PDB file of C-alpha atoms in Angstrom:
ATOM      1  CA  GLN A  73     118.951 102.205  96.336  1.00 83.00           C
ATOM      2  CA  VAL A  74     116.334 100.536  94.179  1.00 90.00           C
ATOM      3  CA  GLN A  75     113.043 102.330  93.693  1.00 95.00           C
ATOM      4  CA  LEU A  76     109.857 101.031  92.134  1.00 97.00           C
ATOM      5  CA  VAL A  77     107.369 103.638  91.012  1.00 96.00           C
ATOM      6  CA  GLU A  78     103.860 102.659  89.967  1.00 96.00           C
ATOM      7  CA  SER A  79     101.443 104.651  87.871  1.00 97.00           C
ATOM      8  CA  GLY A  80      98.169 104.173  86.053  1.00 97.00           C
ATOM      9  CA  GLY A  81      95.746 103.645  88.889  1.00 97.00           C
ATOM     10  CA  GLY A  82      92.449 105.449  89.072  1.00 98.00           C
ATOM     11  CA  LEU A  83      88.690 105.171  89.077  1.00 98.00           C
ATOM     12  CA  VAL A  84      86.964 103.006  86.500  1.00 98.00           C
ATOM     13  CA  GLN A  85      83.489 101.590  86.072  1.00 98.00           C
ATOM     14  CA  ALA A  86      82.855  97.879  86.343  1.00 98.00           C
ATOM     15  CA  GLY A  87      83.649  96.176  83.066  1.00 98.00           C
ATOM     16  CA  GLY A  88      86.279  98.741  82.219  1.00 98.00           C
ATOM     17  CA  SER A  89      90.029  98.456  81.807  1.00 98.00           C
ATOM     18  CA  LEU A  90      93.157  99.955  83.297  1.00 98.00           C
ATOM     19  CA  THR A  91      96.843  99.488  82.654  1.00 98.00           C
ATOM     20  CA  LEU A  92      99.304  99.854  85.508  1.00 98.00           C
ATOM     21  CA  SER A  93     102.993 100.531  84.996  1.00 98.00           C
ATOM     22  CA  CYS A  94     105.938 100.136  87.330  1.00 97.00           C
ATOM     23  CA  THR A  95     109.432 101.359  86.583  1.00 96.00           C
ATOM     24  CA  ALA A  96     112.505 100.297  88.512  1.00 94.00           C
ATOM     25  CA  SER A  97     115.406 102.648  89.046  1.00 92.00           C
ATOM     26  CA  GLY A  98     118.713 102.364  90.844  1.00 88.00           C
ATOM     27  CA  PHE A  99     121.063  99.424  90.880  1.00 76.00           C
ATOM     28  CA  ILE A 100     119.351  96.078  90.519  1.00 75.00           C
ATOM     29  CA  SER A 101     120.992  92.946  89.275  1.00 77.00           C
ATOM     30  CA  ARG A 102     120.134  91.628  85.868  1.00 81.00           C
ATOM     31  CA  GLY A 103     117.682  88.789  85.862  1.00 87.00           C
ATOM     32  CA  TYR A 104     115.264  90.085  88.466  1.00 91.00           C
ATOM     33  CA  GLY A 105     111.631  89.087  88.405  1.00 95.00           C
ATOM     34  CA  MET A 106     108.847  91.657  88.564  1.00 96.00           C
ATOM     35  CA  GLY A 107     105.262  91.363  89.566  1.00 98.00           C
ATOM     36  CA  TRP A 108     102.178  92.744  91.235  1.00 98.00           C
ATOM     37  CA  PHE A 109     100.339  92.293  94.509  1.00 98.00           C
ATOM     38  CA  ARG A 110      97.242  94.018  95.784  1.00 98.00           C
ATOM     39  CA  GLN A 111      95.563  94.807  99.074  1.00 98.00           C
ATOM     40  CA  GLY A 112      91.876  95.519  99.204  1.00 97.00           C
ATOM     41  CA  PRO A 113      90.151  97.368 102.043  1.00 95.00           C
ATOM     42  CA  GLY A 114      90.184  95.218 105.152  1.00 96.00           C
ATOM     43  CA  LYS A 115      91.988  92.422 103.341  1.00 97.00           C
ATOM     44  CA  GLU A 116      95.455  90.941 103.389  1.00 97.00           C
ATOM     45  CA  ARG A 117      97.901  91.568 100.593  1.00 97.00           C
ATOM     46  CA  GLU A 118      97.497  89.005  97.826  1.00 97.00           C
ATOM     47  CA  PHE A 119      99.477  87.940  94.807  1.00 98.00           C
ATOM     48  CA  VAL A 120      98.271  89.137  91.402  1.00 98.00           C
ATOM     49  CA  ALA A 121     100.864  88.209  88.789  1.00 98.00           C
ATOM     50  CA  ARG A 122     104.586  87.835  88.244  1.00 98.00           C
ATOM     51  CA  MET A 123     106.969  87.440  85.363  1.00 97.00           C
ATOM     52  CA  SER A 124     110.563  86.282  85.075  1.00 95.00           C
ATOM     53  CA  TRP A 125     113.282  88.373  83.490  1.00 92.00           C
ATOM     54  CA  SER A 126     113.046  86.471  80.225  1.00 92.00           C
ATOM     55  CA  GLY A 127     109.275  86.521  80.230  1.00 92.00           C
ATOM     56  CA  ASN A 128     108.989  82.784  79.791  1.00 94.00           C
ATOM     57  CA  ILE A 129     107.755  82.153  83.323  1.00 95.00           C
ATOM     58  CA  ILE A 130     104.469  83.829  84.201  1.00 97.00           C
ATOM     59  CA  TYR A 131     102.083  83.164  87.057  1.00 98.00           C
ATOM     60  CA  TYR A 132      98.704  84.669  87.864  1.00 98.00           C
ATOM     61  CA  GLY A 133      96.469  84.601  90.866  1.00 98.00           C
ATOM     62  CA  ASP A 134      93.294  82.653  90.172  1.00 98.00           C
ATOM     63  CA  PHE A 135      91.157  85.775  90.094  1.00 98.00           C
ATOM     64  CA  ALA A 136      93.469  87.357  87.501  1.00 98.00           C
ATOM     65  CA  LYS A 137      93.507  84.517  84.986  1.00 98.00           C
ATOM     66  CA  GLY A 138      91.763  85.451  81.772  1.00 98.00           C
ATOM     67  CA  ARG A 139      91.305  89.099  82.761  1.00 98.00           C
ATOM     68  CA  PHE A 140      94.756  90.437  83.629  1.00 98.00           C
ATOM     69  CA  THR A 141      97.918  90.337  81.529  1.00 98.00           C
ATOM     70  CA  ILE A 142     101.412  91.024  82.805  1.00 98.00           C
ATOM     71  CA  SER A 143     104.194  92.132  80.501  1.00 97.00           C
ATOM     72  CA  ARG A 144     107.565  93.816  80.815  1.00 95.00           C
ATOM     73  CA  ASP A 145     110.039  95.887  78.857  1.00 95.00           C
ATOM     74  CA  ASN A 146     113.509  95.191  80.191  1.00 93.00           C
ATOM     75  CA  ALA A 147     115.025  98.024  78.184  1.00 92.00           C
ATOM     76  CA  LYS A 148     112.829 100.374  80.208  1.00 93.00           C
ATOM     77  CA  ASN A 149     112.998  98.383  83.476  1.00 93.00           C
ATOM     78  CA  THR A 150     109.228  98.491  83.414  1.00 95.00           C
ATOM     79  CA  VAL A 151     106.494  95.973  84.111  1.00 97.00           C
ATOM     80  CA  TYR A 152     102.886  96.439  83.087  1.00 98.00           C
ATOM     81  CA  LEU A 153      99.588  95.020  84.252  1.00 98.00           C
ATOM     82  CA  GLN A 154      96.742  95.206  81.787  1.00 98.00           C
ATOM     83  CA  MET A 155      93.468  94.706  83.641  1.00 98.00           C
ATOM     84  CA  ASN A 156      90.266  94.045  81.718  1.00 98.00           C
ATOM     85  CA  SER A 157      86.696  93.288  82.749  1.00 98.00           C
ATOM     86  CA  LEU A 158      87.308  94.940  86.071  1.00 98.00           C
ATOM     87  CA  LYS A 159      84.981  94.162  88.962  1.00 98.00           C
ATOM     88  CA  PRO A 160      84.230  96.132  92.131  1.00 98.00           C
ATOM     89  CA  GLU A 161      86.067  93.432  94.095  1.00 97.00           C
ATOM     90  CA  ASP A 162      89.236  94.371  92.194  1.00 98.00           C
ATOM     91  CA  THR A 163      89.274  97.607  94.164  1.00 98.00           C
ATOM     92  CA  ALA A 164      92.598  97.682  95.988  1.00 98.00           C
ATOM     93  CA  VAL A 165      95.965  99.298  96.276  1.00 98.00           C
ATOM     94  CA  TYR A 166      98.178  97.603  93.716  1.00 98.00           C
ATOM     95  CA  PHE A 167     101.832  97.188  94.589  1.00 98.00           C
ATOM     96  CA  CYS A 168     104.706  96.479  92.275  1.00 98.00           C
ATOM     97  CA  ALA A 169     107.415  94.137  93.539  1.00 97.00           C
ATOM     98  CA  ALA A 170     110.797  92.963  92.330  1.00 96.00           C
ATOM     99  CA  VAL A 171     112.786  89.894  93.278  1.00 95.00           C
ATOM    100  CA  GLU A 172     116.497  89.513  92.634  1.00 93.00           C
ATOM    101  CA  MET A 173     117.860  86.256  91.311  1.00 89.00           C
ATOM    102  CA  GLY A 174     118.150  83.755  94.136  1.00 89.00           C
ATOM    103  CA  SER A 175     115.518  85.469  96.266  1.00 92.00           C
ATOM    104  CA  SER A 176     111.986  84.303  96.893  1.00 94.00           C
ATOM    105  CA  TRP A 177     108.654  85.734  95.878  1.00 95.00           C
ATOM    106  CA  ASN A 178     107.544  84.926  99.419  1.00 94.00           C
ATOM    107  CA  ASN A 179     109.568  87.959 100.449  1.00 95.00           C
ATOM    108  CA  PRO A 180     110.240  90.339  97.540  1.00 96.00           C
ATOM    109  CA  ASN A 181     113.378  92.426  97.763  1.00 95.00           C
ATOM    110  CA  TYR A 182     111.718  95.657  96.668  1.00 96.00           C
ATOM    111  CA  TRP A 183     108.259  97.200  96.801  1.00 97.00           C
ATOM    112  CA  GLY A 184     106.635 100.174  95.196  1.00 97.00           C
ATOM    113  CA  GLN A 185     104.533 102.641  97.137  1.00 97.00           C
ATOM    114  CA  GLY A 186     101.292 101.386  95.607  1.00 97.00           C
ATOM    115  CA  THR A 187      98.687 102.836  93.299  1.00 98.00           C
ATOM    116  CA  GLN A 188      94.976 102.921  94.057  1.00 98.00           C
ATOM    117  CA  VAL A 189      92.532 101.197  91.735  1.00 98.00           C
ATOM    118  CA  THR A 190      88.857 101.798  92.412  1.00 98.00           C
ATOM    119  CA  VAL A 191      86.161 100.016  90.429  1.00 98.00           C
ATOM    120  CA  SER A 192      82.678 101.433  90.777  1.00 98.00           C
ATOM    121  CA  TYR A 193      79.371  99.650  90.165  1.00 94.00           C
TER     122      TYR A 193
END
């Protein structure tokens, strides 16, 4: 049973920063990708960022480019999302996801429970 546990969410003022963490536990095959999605109030879930096992393949959603940075520590089975210059429209529940080798990011194998990020004016 693979579990993804996020942490680091909270309340921050516009222009501020937050760093989210997500740690995977349980049996998961080597080489899995990790990433983040978010779902704002009344909105559909959207892609934020993802990173391959090796770290040499990274993608960001358009809104995240230049403000968010994804990184991972494979020794700790942990992925991070550094978020800078936060805007009220970044308010959402942020979900960690993991994809095993051979699977698609269109349907991640594993999801975290989500962590709330609220950006105030």
